Each structure stands twice: as structure tokens, then as C-alpha cells.
Amino acid sequence: NAGVTQTPKFQVLKTGQSMTLQCAQDMNHNSMYWYRQDPGMGLRLIYYSASEGTTDKGEVPNGYNVSRLNKREFSLRLESAAPSQTSVYFCATSTGPIQYFGAGTRLSVL
Amino acid sequence: EDKVVQSPLSLVVHEGDTVTLNCSYEVTNFRSLLWYKQEKKAPTFLFMLTSSGIEKKSGRLSSILDKKELFSILNITATQTGDSAVYLCAVEAPRNNDMRFGAGTRLTVKP
């Protein structure tokens, strides 16, 4: 019973490259989230999915796209990475207000 | 604009000290306030508060909410080095399950 699993754990990209961050949960939760965490700024919501087949923008969606592939999986795509997207990315799930987080992906864009 | 402000941003204490962490908020249609502990990786849930004046307690940690003054505090008594972490406050925003997080308080407990 892994909870929320994120891959990869670390990634270094060059400006302009694309990549997809993967998130899978085995908690049978409907809601899934992608956050970024930057020093001094707490967690900021990028995108949110209330259920399979639905997604919605959060506070900082620019430069990102998401796919809710099924109930278990929610991926985050950077089409053309920029240095400003250097951050730690967290996926989370919930059935109510309490959210359960993955271990994070540390992304550096050079 | 919704906002959640935590203070202090960082705090260094010695084992055995008592600490109080603060979280103030301005969020429309408040539903709940949550505290999380973040050590090296994922934030983990500590408390959820929805009603004013009712203290939530777990061991040496406790928290209380004041909905009139729009703030919450997290108390840790008899601190231990294992309490060293970033403590995050989050408030449930108007859209269901959409949380606004504060910047966190980094607590360091020295032996």
C-alpha cells in the first residue's frame, strides 16, 4: 500500500525541453492535485482534478498541462521548460479537506 | 485575494522549550484550517480545525482556532529534536478541497 507515488524523484532539464511528471495513488481518492513549492512561498496549486475526466486550473497554471488518465493517475506536463519552473513539485490526493502528499519531484531547469 | 500568513518564518529553540506558531488568514467562505508537518519530503497531516475555541490535541502538540480574529496557533510543549521541521498552515478556500497554504514556519530544535 504505497499511498501516493511520484516519479521521477529528481530531474534536470535544459530550457525548452519537455517532460511529464507522473503521480499514481492507491487510496481510491477522487480528488488529485499538483503543487509547486518554492522557498519562502509555501505550496501553490498548479492544477486540480475533482474526479476522473475533469481538471481545473489552480493559482499558477501557466506553462503546465495536466491529464487525469484514470482514477489512479494524474500527470503534469511541462511543454517547454523555463528556469522559473525550477521547483519541488508535489502531487496530493484527498476525499475531503485532508490531503495526502507524495514524496515530491525536485526539478531543475538550466 | 485569499491569503494565509504564518509567523515567525523561522525559529530556533532548545530541547524542552515550548513554542507557539501562528497562522492568520483572509479567505472568503472559510471552511477549515489544517496544520501539516513537513520534514525532508512530503507534508503530513497534524490537525484540522473547523470550530472556534475548540482545542485539538495530540501528545505534546495542540492547536486552536479563533474564527472571529481569523487566526490559529500551534503549540508544541517540551520540544524534541524530532520536532524540527517546517510547519505549514492551510485554509480551505471557496472551491471544495482547494487549499491556500502559508509559507511555513521552519522550526529547529537544538539538543
XYZ file of C-alpha atoms in Angstrom:
221
model
C 0.000 0.000 0.000
C 2.191 2.825 -1.301
C -0.208 5.804 -0.905
C 0.879 8.479 -3.385
C 3.813 7.702 -5.669
C 5.600 10.313 -7.746
C 8.156 9.737 -10.456
C 10.840 10.774 -11.056
C 12.309 11.935 -7.743
C 14.854 14.227 -9.411
C 15.151 15.701 -12.889
C 17.395 18.213 -14.599
C 16.172 19.792 -17.838
C 17.544 22.299 -20.273
C 15.444 25.343 -21.143
C 12.926 24.409 -23.813
C 12.865 20.678 -23.103
C 9.616 18.945 -22.226
C 8.820 16.354 -19.618
C 5.961 14.717 -17.758
C 5.784 14.206 -14.011
C 3.819 11.139 -13.038
C 1.615 10.621 -9.994
C -0.272 7.491 -9.011
C -2.360 6.784 -5.912
C -3.803 3.626 -4.447
C -6.006 5.369 -1.870
C -9.125 5.334 -4.066
C -9.495 9.104 -3.691
C -11.431 11.128 -6.237
C -9.519 14.405 -5.944
C -5.921 14.868 -7.039
C -3.686 17.944 -7.066
C -0.374 19.248 -8.335
C 1.515 21.834 -6.268
C 4.842 23.539 -6.576
C 6.874 24.571 -3.544
C 9.383 27.394 -3.744
C 11.470 28.820 -0.897
C 9.503 31.305 1.185
C 6.278 30.744 -0.780
C 4.668 27.648 0.643
C 2.721 25.294 -1.595
C 0.949 26.800 -4.608
C -1.715 24.902 -6.513
C -0.992 24.377 -10.203
C -3.912 22.174 -11.274
C -6.615 20.189 -9.594
C -8.815 17.254 -10.615
C -12.030 16.600 -8.734
C -12.638 13.294 -10.482
C -11.604 11.222 -13.475
C -12.086 13.222 -16.641
C -12.146 16.674 -15.028
C -9.339 19.153 -14.434
C -9.272 22.748 -13.280
C -6.684 25.500 -13.038
C -5.217 26.479 -9.713
C -3.257 29.517 -8.653
C -0.245 29.130 -11.001
C -1.232 27.074 -14.100
C 0.750 28.928 -16.781
C 3.340 26.752 -18.523
C 1.763 23.477 -17.393
C -0.778 20.964 -18.644
C -2.335 18.009 -16.858
C -4.033 14.743 -17.688
C -6.264 12.732 -15.381
C -5.724 9.418 -17.105
C -7.946 7.408 -14.762
C -8.875 7.485 -11.095
C -5.368 6.463 -10.025
C -3.154 8.621 -12.225
C -2.696 12.365 -12.651
C 0.228 13.626 -14.724
C 1.756 17.091 -15.038
C 3.438 18.129 -18.299
C 5.882 20.918 -18.958
C 5.844 21.514 -22.724
C 8.766 23.946 -22.866
C 10.591 24.166 -19.558
C 11.804 27.524 -18.273
C 14.220 28.330 -15.416
C 11.273 29.826 -13.489
C 9.843 26.303 -13.276
C 12.737 25.135 -11.134
C 10.942 23.949 -8.029
C 9.841 20.986 -5.960
C 6.601 19.515 -7.259
C 4.155 17.644 -5.047
C 1.186 15.547 -6.012
C -1.594 15.101 -3.452
C -4.918 13.290 -3.142
C -7.945 13.741 -0.920
C -11.537 12.733 -0.292
C -12.165 15.791 1.914
C -10.036 18.669 3.206
C -7.183 16.447 4.417
C -4.637 15.950 1.654
C -2.065 13.159 1.351
C 1.147 14.015 -0.401
C 3.688 12.184 -2.468
C 7.399 12.485 -1.730
C 7.930 15.173 -4.356
C 9.925 15.691 -7.543
C 12.850 18.077 -7.443
C 13.138 19.717 -10.865
C 15.945 21.969 -12.030
C 15.734 23.821 -15.339
C 19.051 25.154 -16.579
C -7.369 37.913 -2.645
C -7.179 34.958 -0.285
C -4.060 34.845 1.828
C -2.544 32.846 4.650
C 0.311 34.338 6.667
C 2.460 32.376 9.067
C 4.816 33.738 11.688
C 7.555 33.553 12.553
C 9.169 32.336 9.326
C 11.851 30.541 11.318
C 12.505 29.720 14.914
C 15.422 28.143 16.764
C 14.857 26.723 20.242
C 16.464 24.226 22.605
C 15.063 20.890 23.633
C 12.470 21.263 26.339
C 11.310 24.711 25.247
C 7.681 25.464 24.404
C 6.917 27.105 21.077
C 3.877 28.815 19.579
C 3.448 29.063 15.828
C 0.966 31.494 14.334
C -1.275 31.414 11.288
C -3.555 34.264 10.247
C -5.826 34.142 7.233
C -8.112 36.100 4.971
C -10.134 33.595 2.992
C -13.693 34.022 1.788
C -16.161 31.301 2.723
C -13.859 29.723 5.294
C -14.469 26.010 5.789
C -11.491 24.625 7.697
C -7.887 25.239 8.702
C -5.284 22.487 8.666
C -1.789 22.108 10.052
C 0.849 19.934 8.394
C 4.382 18.949 9.390
C 6.978 18.754 6.622
C 10.261 17.111 7.397
C 12.513 16.261 4.485
C 9.844 15.330 1.977
C 6.040 15.160 1.958
C 3.872 17.241 4.296
C 1.972 15.060 6.753
C -1.323 15.979 8.362
C -1.446 17.099 12.009
C -4.779 18.786 12.769
C -7.949 20.039 11.154
C -9.930 22.824 12.836
C -13.379 23.965 11.885
C -14.883 25.419 15.063
C -13.691 28.349 17.120
C -12.311 27.799 20.583
C -12.085 24.012 20.490
C -8.563 22.778 21.111
C -7.262 19.819 19.172
C -4.522 17.903 20.974
C -2.123 15.118 20.099
C 0.573 14.370 22.632
C 2.760 17.452 23.029
C 1.101 19.253 20.110
C -2.094 21.254 20.329
C -3.904 23.755 18.162
C -6.792 26.157 18.451
C -8.746 28.321 16.035
C -10.213 31.807 16.512
C -12.702 32.431 13.686
C -13.561 35.901 14.905
C -9.958 37.132 14.819
C -9.079 34.875 11.848
C -6.089 33.058 13.240
C -4.865 29.777 14.605
C -1.946 28.778 16.792
C 0.015 25.560 17.006
C 1.693 24.873 20.344
C 4.452 22.374 20.931
C 5.488 21.741 24.527
C 8.700 20.077 25.739
C 10.179 20.237 22.235
C 12.435 17.459 20.970
C 14.942 17.391 18.125
C 12.446 15.253 16.188
C 10.077 18.234 16.122
C 12.476 20.036 13.781
C 10.524 20.581 10.571
C 8.617 23.118 8.532
C 5.084 23.549 9.855
C 2.527 24.509 7.237
C -0.853 26.088 7.780
C -3.524 25.680 5.086
C -7.011 27.113 4.794
C -9.760 25.581 2.719
C -10.665 28.136 0.036
C -14.082 28.694 -1.588
C -13.785 25.826 -4.059
C -14.230 22.490 -2.361
C -10.962 20.982 -1.155
C -8.908 23.821 -2.670
C -6.360 24.784 -0.038
C -4.366 28.007 0.389
C -1.054 27.352 2.112
C 1.057 29.697 4.146
C 4.804 29.948 3.559
C 5.505 27.807 6.615
C 7.476 28.186 9.834
C 10.834 26.421 9.942
C 11.399 25.139 13.463
C 14.848 23.992 14.536
C 15.191 22.294 17.918
C 18.761 22.088 19.183
C 19.874 19.443 21.692
